[in-house]
Coordinates of C-alpha atoms in Angstrom, one line a residue:
X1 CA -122.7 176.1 192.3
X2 CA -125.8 174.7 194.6
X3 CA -125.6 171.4 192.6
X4 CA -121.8 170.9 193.3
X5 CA -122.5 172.0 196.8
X6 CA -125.1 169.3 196.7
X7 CA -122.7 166.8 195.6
X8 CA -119.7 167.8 198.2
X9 CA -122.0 167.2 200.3
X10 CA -123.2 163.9 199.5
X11 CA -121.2 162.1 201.6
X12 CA -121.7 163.8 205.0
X13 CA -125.7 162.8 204.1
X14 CA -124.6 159.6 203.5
X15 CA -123.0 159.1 207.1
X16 CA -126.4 160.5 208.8
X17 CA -127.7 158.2 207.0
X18 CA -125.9 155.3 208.0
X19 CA -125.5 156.2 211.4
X20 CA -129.7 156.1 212.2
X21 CA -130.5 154.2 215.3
X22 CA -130.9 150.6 214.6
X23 CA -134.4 148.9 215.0
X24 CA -133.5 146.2 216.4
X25 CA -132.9 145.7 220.2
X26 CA -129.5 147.1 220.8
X27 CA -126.7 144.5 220.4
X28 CA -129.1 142.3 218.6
X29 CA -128.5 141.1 215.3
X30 CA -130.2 143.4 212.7
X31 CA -130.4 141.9 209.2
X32 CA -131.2 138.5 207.6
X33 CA -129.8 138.4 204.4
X34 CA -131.8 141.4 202.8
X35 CA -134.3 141.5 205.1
X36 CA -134.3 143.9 208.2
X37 CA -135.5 142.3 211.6
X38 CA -137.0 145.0 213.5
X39 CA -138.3 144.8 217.4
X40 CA -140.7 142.8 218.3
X41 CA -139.1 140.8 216.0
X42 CA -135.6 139.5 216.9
X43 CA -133.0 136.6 216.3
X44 CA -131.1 135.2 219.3
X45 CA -131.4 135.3 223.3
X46 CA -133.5 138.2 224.9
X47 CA -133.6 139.9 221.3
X48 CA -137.5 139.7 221.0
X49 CA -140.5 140.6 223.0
X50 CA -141.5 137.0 223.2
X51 CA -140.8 133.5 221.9
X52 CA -144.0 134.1 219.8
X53 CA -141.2 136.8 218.1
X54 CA -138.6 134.3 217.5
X55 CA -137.1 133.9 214.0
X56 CA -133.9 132.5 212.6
X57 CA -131.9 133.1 210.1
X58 CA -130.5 130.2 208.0
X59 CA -128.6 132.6 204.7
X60 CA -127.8 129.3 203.5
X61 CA -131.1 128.0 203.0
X62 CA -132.2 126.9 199.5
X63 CA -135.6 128.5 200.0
X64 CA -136.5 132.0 198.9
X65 CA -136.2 133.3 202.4
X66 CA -133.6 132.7 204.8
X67 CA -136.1 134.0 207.9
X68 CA -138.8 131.4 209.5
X69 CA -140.2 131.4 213.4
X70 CA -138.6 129.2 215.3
X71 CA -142.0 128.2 216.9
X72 CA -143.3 127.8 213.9
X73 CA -141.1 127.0 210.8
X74 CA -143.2 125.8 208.1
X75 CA -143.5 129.5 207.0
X76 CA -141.0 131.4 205.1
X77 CA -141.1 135.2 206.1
X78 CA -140.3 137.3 203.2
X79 CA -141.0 140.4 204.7
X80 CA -140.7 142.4 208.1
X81 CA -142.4 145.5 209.2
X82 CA -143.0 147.0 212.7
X83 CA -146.8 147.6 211.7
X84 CA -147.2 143.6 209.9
X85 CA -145.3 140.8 208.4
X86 CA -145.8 139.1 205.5
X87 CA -145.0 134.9 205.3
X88 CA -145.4 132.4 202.6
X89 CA -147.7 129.5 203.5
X90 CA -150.9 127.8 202.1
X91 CA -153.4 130.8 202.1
X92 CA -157.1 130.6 200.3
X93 CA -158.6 131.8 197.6
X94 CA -161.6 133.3 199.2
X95 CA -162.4 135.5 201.8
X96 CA -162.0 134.9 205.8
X97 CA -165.6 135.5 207.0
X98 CA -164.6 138.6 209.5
X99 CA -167.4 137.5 211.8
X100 CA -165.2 134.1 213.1
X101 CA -163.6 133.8 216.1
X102 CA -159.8 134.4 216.4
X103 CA -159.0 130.2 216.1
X104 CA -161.6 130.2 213.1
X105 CA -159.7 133.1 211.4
X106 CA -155.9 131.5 211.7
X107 CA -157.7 127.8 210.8
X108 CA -159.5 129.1 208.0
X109 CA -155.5 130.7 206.6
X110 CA -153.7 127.5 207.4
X111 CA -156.4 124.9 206.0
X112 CA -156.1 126.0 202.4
X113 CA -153.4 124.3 200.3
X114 CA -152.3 126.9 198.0
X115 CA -149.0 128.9 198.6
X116 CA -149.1 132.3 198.5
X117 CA -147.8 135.5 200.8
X118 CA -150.4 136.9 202.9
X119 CA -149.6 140.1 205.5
X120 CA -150.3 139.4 209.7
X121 CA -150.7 141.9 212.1
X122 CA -149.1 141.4 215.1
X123 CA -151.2 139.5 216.8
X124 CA -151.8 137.2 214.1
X125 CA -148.5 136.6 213.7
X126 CA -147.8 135.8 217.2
X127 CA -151.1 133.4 216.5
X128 CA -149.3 131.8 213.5
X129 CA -145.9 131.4 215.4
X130 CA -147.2 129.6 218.3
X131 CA -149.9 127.4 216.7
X132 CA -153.2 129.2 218.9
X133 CA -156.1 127.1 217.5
X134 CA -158.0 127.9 220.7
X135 CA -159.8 131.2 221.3
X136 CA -159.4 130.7 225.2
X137 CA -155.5 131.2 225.2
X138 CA -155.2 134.5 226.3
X139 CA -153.7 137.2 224.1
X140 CA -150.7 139.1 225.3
X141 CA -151.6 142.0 223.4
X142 CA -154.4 143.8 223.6
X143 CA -156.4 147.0 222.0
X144 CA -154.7 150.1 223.4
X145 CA -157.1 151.4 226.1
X146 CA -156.9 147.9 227.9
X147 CA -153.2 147.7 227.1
X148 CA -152.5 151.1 228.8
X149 CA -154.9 150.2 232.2
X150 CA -152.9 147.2 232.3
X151 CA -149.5 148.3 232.0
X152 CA -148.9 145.8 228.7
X153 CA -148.3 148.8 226.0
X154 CA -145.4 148.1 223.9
X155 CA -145.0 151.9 222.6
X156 CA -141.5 153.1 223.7
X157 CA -141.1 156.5 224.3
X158 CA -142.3 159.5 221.7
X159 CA -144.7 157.2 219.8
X160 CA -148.4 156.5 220.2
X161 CA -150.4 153.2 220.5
X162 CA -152.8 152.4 217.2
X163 CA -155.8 150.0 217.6
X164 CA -155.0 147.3 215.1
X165 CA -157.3 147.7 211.9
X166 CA -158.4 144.2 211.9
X167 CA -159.5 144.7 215.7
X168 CA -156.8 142.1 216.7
X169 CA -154.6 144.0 219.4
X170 CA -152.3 147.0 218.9
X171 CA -149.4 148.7 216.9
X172 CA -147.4 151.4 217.7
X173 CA -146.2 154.3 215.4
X174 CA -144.0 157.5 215.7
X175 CA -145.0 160.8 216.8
X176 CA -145.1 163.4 214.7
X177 CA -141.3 164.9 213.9
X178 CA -140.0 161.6 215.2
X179 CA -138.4 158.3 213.5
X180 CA -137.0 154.6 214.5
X181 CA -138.3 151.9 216.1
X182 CA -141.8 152.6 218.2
X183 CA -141.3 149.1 220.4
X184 CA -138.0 149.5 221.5
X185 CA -137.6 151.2 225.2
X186 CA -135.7 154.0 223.9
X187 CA -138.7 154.9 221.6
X188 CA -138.7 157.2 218.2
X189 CA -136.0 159.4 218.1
X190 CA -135.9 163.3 216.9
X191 CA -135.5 163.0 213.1
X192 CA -132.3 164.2 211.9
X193 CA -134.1 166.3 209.2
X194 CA -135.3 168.6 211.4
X195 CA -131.9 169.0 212.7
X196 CA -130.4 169.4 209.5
X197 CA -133.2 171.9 208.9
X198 CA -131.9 173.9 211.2
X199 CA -127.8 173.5 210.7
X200 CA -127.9 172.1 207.0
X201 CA -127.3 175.2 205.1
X202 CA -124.5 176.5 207.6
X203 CA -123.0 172.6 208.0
X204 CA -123.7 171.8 204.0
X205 CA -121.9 175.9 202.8
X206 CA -119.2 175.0 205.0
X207 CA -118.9 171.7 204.3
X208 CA -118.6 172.5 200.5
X209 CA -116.8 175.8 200.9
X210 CA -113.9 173.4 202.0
X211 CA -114.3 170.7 200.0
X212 CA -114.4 173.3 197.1
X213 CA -111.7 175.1 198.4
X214 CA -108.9 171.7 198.6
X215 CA -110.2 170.8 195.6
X216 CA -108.8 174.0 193.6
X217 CA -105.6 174.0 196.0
X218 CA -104.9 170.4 194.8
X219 CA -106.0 171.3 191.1
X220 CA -103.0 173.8 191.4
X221 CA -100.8 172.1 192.4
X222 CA -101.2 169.1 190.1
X223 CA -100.8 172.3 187.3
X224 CA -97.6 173.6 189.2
X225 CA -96.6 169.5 189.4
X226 CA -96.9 169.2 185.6
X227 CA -95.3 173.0 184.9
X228 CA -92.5 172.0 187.0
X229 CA -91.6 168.9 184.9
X230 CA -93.1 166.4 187.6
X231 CA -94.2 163.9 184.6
X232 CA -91.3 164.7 183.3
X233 CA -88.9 163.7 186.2
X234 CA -91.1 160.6 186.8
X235 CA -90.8 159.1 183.3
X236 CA -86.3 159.8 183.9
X237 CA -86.6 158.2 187.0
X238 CA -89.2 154.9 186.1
X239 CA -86.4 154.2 183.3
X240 CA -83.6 155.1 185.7
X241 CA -84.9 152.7 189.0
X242 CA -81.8 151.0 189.3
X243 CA -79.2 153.8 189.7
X244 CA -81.5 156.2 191.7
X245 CA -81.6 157.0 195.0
X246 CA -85.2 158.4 197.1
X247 CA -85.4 161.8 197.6
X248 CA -87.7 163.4 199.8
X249 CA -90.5 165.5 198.1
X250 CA -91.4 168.3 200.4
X251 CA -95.1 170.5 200.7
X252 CA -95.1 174.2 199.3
X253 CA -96.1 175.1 203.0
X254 CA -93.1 172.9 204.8
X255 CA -90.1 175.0 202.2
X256 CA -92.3 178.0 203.1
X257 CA -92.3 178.3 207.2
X258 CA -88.9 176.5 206.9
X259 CA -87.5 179.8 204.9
X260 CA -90.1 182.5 206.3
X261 CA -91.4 182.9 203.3
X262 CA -88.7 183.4 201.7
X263 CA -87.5 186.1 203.7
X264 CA -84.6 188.4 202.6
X265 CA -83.0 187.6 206.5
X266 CA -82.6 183.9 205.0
X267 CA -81.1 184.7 201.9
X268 CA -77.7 182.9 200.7
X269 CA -77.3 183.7 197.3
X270 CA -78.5 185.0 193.8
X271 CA -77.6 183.9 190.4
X272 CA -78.6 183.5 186.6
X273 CA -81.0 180.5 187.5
X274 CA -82.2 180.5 191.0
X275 CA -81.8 182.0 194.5
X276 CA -80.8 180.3 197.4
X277 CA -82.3 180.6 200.7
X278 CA -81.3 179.3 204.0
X279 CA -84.1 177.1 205.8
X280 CA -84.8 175.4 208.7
X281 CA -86.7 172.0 209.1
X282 CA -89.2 170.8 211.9
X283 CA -86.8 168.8 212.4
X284 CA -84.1 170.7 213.0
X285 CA -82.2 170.5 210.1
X286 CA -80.7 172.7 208.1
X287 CA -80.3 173.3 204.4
X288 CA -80.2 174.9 201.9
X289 CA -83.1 175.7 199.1
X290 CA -82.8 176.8 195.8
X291 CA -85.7 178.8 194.1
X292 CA -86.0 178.7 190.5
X293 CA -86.2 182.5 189.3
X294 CA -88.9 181.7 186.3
X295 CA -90.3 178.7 184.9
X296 CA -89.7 178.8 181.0
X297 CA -89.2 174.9 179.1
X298 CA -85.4 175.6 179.7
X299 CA -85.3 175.9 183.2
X300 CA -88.1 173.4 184.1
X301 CA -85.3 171.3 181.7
X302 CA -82.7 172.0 183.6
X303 CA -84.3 171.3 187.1
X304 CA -85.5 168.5 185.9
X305 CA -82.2 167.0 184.9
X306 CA -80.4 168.3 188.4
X307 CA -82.9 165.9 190.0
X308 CA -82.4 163.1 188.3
X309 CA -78.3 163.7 187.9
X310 CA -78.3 164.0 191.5
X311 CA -80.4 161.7 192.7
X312 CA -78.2 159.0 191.3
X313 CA -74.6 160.6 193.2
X314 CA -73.8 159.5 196.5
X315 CA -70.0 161.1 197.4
X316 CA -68.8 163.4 199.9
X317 CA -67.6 166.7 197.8
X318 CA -70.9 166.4 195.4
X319 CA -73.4 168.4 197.0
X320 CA -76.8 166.2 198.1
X321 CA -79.6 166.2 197.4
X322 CA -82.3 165.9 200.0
X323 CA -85.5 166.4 198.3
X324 CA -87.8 168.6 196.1
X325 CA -91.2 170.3 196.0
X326 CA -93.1 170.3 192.9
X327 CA -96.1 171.8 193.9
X328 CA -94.9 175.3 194.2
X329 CA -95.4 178.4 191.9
X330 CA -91.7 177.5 190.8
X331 CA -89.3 174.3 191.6
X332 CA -87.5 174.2 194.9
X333 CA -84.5 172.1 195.1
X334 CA -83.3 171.3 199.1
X335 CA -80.0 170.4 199.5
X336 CA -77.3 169.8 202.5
X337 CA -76.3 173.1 204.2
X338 CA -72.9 174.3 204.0
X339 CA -71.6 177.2 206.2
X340 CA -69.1 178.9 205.0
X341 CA -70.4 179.9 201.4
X342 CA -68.7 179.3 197.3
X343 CA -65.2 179.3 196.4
X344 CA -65.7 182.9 194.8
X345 CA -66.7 184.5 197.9
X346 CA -63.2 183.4 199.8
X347 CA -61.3 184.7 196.2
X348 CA -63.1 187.8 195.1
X349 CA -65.3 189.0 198.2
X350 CA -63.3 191.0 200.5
X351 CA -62.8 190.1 204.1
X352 CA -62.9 186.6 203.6
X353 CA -59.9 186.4 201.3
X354 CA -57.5 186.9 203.9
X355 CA -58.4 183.7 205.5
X356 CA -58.3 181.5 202.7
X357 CA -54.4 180.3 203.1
X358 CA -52.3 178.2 200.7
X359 CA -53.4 175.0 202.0
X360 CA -56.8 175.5 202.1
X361 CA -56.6 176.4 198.5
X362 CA -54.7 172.8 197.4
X363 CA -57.1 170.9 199.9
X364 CA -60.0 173.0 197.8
X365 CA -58.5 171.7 194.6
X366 CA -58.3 168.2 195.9
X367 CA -62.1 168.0 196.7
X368 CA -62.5 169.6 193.6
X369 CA -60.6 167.3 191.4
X370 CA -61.6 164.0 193.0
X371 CA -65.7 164.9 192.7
X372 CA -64.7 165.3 189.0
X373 CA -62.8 162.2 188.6
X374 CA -65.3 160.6 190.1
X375 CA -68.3 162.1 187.8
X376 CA -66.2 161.2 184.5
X377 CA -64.3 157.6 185.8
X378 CA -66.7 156.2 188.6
X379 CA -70.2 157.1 188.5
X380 CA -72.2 154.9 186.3
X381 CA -73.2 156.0 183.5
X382 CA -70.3 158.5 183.5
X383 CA -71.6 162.7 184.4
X384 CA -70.0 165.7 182.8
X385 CA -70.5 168.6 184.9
X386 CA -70.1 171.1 182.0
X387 CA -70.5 174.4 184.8
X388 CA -67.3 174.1 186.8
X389 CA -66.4 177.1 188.4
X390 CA -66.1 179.0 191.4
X391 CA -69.4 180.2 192.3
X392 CA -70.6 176.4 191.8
X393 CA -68.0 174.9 194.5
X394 CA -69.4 175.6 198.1
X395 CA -67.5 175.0 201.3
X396 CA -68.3 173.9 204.6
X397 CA -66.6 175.1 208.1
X398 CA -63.4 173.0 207.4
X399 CA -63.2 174.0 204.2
X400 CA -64.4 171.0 203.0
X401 CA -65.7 171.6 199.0
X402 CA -68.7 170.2 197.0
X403 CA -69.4 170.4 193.8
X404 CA -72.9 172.1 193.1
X405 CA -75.2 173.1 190.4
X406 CA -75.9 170.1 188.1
X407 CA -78.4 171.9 185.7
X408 CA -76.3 172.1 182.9
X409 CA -75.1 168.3 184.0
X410 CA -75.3 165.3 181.0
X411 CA -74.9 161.6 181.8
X412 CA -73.3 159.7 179.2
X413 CA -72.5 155.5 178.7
X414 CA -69.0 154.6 179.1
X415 CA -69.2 153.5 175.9
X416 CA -69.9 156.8 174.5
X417 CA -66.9 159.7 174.9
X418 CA -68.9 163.0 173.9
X419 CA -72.3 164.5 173.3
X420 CA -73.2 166.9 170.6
X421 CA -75.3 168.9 172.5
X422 CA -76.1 172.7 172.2
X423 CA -73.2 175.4 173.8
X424 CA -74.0 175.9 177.5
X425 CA -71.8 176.9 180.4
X426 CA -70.5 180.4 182.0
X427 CA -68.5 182.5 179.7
X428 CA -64.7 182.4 180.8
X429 CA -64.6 178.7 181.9
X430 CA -66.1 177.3 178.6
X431 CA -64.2 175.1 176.8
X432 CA -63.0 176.5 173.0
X433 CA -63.0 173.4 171.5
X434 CA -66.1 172.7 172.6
X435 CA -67.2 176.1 171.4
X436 CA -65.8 175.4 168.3
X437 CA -67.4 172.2 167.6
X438 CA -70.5 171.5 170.4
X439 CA -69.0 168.0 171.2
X440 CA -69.0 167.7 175.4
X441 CA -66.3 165.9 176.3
X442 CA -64.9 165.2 180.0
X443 CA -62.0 167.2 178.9
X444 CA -64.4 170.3 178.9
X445 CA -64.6 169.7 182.7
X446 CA -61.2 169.5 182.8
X447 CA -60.7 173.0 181.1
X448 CA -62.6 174.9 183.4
X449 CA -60.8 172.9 186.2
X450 CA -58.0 174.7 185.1
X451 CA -59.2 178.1 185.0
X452 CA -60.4 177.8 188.5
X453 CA -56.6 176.5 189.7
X454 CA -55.3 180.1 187.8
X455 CA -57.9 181.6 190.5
X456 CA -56.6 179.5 193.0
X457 CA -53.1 180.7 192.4
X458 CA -54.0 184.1 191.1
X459 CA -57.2 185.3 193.5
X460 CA -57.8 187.2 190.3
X461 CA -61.5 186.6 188.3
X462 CA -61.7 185.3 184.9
X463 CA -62.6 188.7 183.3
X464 CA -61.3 191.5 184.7
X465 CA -61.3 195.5 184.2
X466 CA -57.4 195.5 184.7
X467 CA -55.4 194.3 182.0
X468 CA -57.4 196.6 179.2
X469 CA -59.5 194.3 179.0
X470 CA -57.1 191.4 178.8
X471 CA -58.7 188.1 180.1
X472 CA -57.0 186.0 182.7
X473 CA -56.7 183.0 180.7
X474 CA -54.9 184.9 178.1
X475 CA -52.9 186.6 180.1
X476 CA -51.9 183.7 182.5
X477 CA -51.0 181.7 179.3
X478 CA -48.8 184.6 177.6
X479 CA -47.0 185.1 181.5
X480 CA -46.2 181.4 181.5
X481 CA -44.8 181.3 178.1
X482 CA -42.4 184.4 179.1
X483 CA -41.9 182.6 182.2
X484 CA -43.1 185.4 184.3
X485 CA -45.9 183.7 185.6
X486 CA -44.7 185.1 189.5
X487 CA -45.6 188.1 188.5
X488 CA -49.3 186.9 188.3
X489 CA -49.4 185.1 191.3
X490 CA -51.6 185.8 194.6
X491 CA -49.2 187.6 197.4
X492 CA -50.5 185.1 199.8
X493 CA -49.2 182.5 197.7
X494 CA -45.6 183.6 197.5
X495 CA -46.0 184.2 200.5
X496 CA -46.9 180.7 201.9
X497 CA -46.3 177.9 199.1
X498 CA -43.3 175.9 198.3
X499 CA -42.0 177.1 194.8
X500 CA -41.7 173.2 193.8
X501 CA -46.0 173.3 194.7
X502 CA -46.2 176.8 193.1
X503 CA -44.7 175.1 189.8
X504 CA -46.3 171.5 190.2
X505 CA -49.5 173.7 189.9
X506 CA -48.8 176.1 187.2
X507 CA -47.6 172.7 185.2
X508 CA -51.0 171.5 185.9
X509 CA -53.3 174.7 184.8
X510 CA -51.0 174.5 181.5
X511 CA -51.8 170.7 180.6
X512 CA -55.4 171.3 181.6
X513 CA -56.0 174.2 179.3
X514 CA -54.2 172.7 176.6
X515 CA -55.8 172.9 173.1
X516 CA -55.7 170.5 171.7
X517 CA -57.9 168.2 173.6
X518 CA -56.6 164.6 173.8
X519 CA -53.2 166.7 174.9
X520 CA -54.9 167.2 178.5
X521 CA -54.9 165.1 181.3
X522 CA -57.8 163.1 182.8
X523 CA -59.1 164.4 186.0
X524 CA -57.5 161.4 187.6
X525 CA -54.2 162.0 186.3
X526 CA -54.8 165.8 187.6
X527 CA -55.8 164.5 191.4
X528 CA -52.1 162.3 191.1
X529 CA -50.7 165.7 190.0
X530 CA -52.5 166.8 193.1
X531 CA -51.4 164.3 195.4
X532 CA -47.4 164.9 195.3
X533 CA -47.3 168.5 196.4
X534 CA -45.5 168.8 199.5
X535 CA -47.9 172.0 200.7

């Protein structure tokens, strides 16, 4: 654990690092190729002590140093230090009698022929940059006690003046506890260390703590992102590009304030594969999200498929779909927000059944029927629903309907006219032949179309208690062929509908339902049918 603390914490050592005082004069120009150019030192107007200190800086020089002084450029500097510097000239072999006087000293270095580096103090090098052969040129700087009577020290603040070992002026170093550059104004600074010394392991724990701490959240959530059939989606929609639309992917923590957490206050609905909550955006907006109730390879399947079926439909009674979150314990589908709740609720559920008149019904069935036509005859490649049914049609506050609930959903080429695919659908509305044989067909859809116009005209459910037992289907069929089939029908129907409509509509459940299967219509034959009642 220390040693990945250590490592979190790397970089926030790294940026103390790099943001040390500079050495040289402030807005000054610091570095020469590889080479760092401290103060005295300096490149450019009022950036050193004195012209003595002047170097430039030529990168593109063919030598081995870009640095020379500009009094003096017949020697390459190949190295900088605020205590010496080192250049390249012609330096001898032997030893510089110590006892000479300062000229002697600097002849005796320049008069031999060989080239090789040799260190300066600096007062040497200020010799060696201006060319001082004559030991009456006064000397700017001088041993530290005169330097300090005089007023000439060049130790900045929090540093302390050194007598030069070779007896040649002075240098200046930091104090004790202190770093930078000891010749600038500002002086030597209070090493960060020691700060860090005393805030490290509270800055460093936090530091990591956190780091540690996103580190597992996004580890979770790429684990939740696979779970959920992220890869799985991605891979659909990479081959997919040019039939899908963007959807937004939303944060775990956005679908959570925007529902309360899920709150009970919020809730819309519950069935066999997720619960619906009602939410509300930063923005404003409103919608509706679907939570998955597990996460088994069927379900993840199955959300995975509503996704991508949806994400490629763009019409006005298909519900949309406005984004996803991935990163959640279970998938979260957000869609549009309708008001006024499913097609069962205004059948089967009590008060609301009173308001749901005749004509609301047939402009149900239209929305209905042309969402459907347009799955099987326009959408590209052609959709089979292969769910139709009343809890799966939601309306809005005009009764406006849209088809939800694409889980069980299958594209299919228009070249292609079934699937074989395993039996799947709600109990009731499936298609027999289908049952019979597995092969999904867009007659299928039209089937259960059919079952929900008997609940249209009926406001009876597909299985009922009544009856002994007696399915509606069954029932409805057997009614129709002793032409009873009034005695079926929803009060509020006879009370409202023309019998012409009532009988366009019982024509249409019978050719729907038909068995065999190339006997029933197309779903845009059906919206035709539709389209000549006289409501």
């Amino acid at each position: 654990m220390l040693a990945k603390s250590f490592m979190l914490a790397m970089p926030f050592l790294l940026w103390v690092h790099e943001a040390r005082a500079s050495l040289a004069k402030p807005g000054c120009q610091e570095r020469c190729g590889n080479i760092t150019v401290p103060y005295p030192y300096g490149m450019g107007t009022g950036c050193f002590l004195n012209t003595s200190f002047e170097v430039s800086c030529n990168e593109s020089s063919p030598y081995v140093s870009p640095l020379r002084f500009v009094n003096n450029d017949k020697f390459l500097i190949s190295e900088i230090s605020m205590e010496s510097i080192r250049i390249v000239g012609k330096v001898p072999f032997g030893c510089i009698n110590e006892s000479a006087t300062k000229a002697e000293k600097l002849d005796a270095l320049l008069a031999v022929s060989q080239p090789l580096p040799v260190d300066f103090s600096l007062v040497m090098a200020q010799m060696v940059a201006a060319k001082v052969v004559s030991q009456s040129k006064p000397m700017h700087i001088r041993l530290c006690h005169r330097a300090q009577l005089r007023g000439s020290c060049l130790c900045g603040k929090n540093s302390e003046c050194i007598d030069s070992a070779k007896g040649l002026g002075h240098n200046c170093r930091c104090k004790n506890g202190y770093s930078g550059n000891p010749y600038l104004h500002i002086g030597c600074q209070v090493i960060i260390a020691s700060v860090i010394g005393i805030f490290s392991f509270g800055a460093i724990g936090h530091y990591a703590y956190k780091e540690l701490g996103r580190r597992k959240e996004n580890k979770i959530k790429q684990e939740f992102f696979k779970r959920n059939g992220g890869y799985l989606l991605k891979q659909h929609i990479s081959a997919n590009k040019s039939h899908v639309m963007k959807i937004k992917v939303y944060a775990a923590k956005e679908i959570e304030k925007a529902t309360d957490d899920f709150s009970q206050s919020r809730l819309l609905g519950k069935g066999g594969q997720g619960t619906v909550y009602k939410g509300f955006l930063t923005d404003g907006t409103i919608v509706a999200i679907k939570r998955s109730n597990v996460v088994d390879e069927d379900q993840v399947e199955r959300f995975v498929n509503e996704v991508f079926i949806l994400s490629q439909i763009n019409h006005r009674n298909i519900v949309k779909l406005l984004g996803c979150c991935l990163e959640s314990e279970v998938p979260l589908l957000v869609y549009e927000y309708l008001s006024n709740g499913t097609l069962s609720q205004h059948l089967h559920d009590g008060a609301e059944v009173s308001k749901f008149s005749w004509k609301d019904r047939i402009r149900v069935a239209r929305d209905v029927a042309g969402a459907l036509a347009y799955l099987h005859s326009y959408a590209s490649p052609a959709i089979f629903h292969r769910d139709v049914k009343p809890h799966n049609i939601l309306l809005d506050e005009n009764y406006r309907a849209v088809v939800s609930d694409f889980g069980l959903s299958r594209s299919i080429p228009l070249s292609r006219t079934h699937l074989t695919t395993k039996i799947e659908g709600t109990f009731g509305y499936l298609d027999p032949e289908y049952f019979r044989s597995g092969q999904l067909t867009e007659k299928s859809d039209v089937y259960a179309f059919g079952v929900v116009l008997m609940e249209l005209l009926t406001r009876r459910t597909v299985v009922s208690s009544t009856n002994c037992g007696e399915g509606l289907v069954s029932h409805f069929q057997f009614l129709v062929k002793q032409k009873r089939v009034l005695e079926i029908l929803d009060q509020q129907v006879l009370d409202e509908a023309l019998m012409d409509d009532i009988f366009q509509v019982t024509k249409l459940v019978k050719t729907c339902m038909r068995k065999n299967v190339k006997e029933r219509q197309s779903m845009k034959e059906v919206v035709m049918g539709l389209d000549k009642l006289k409501e």
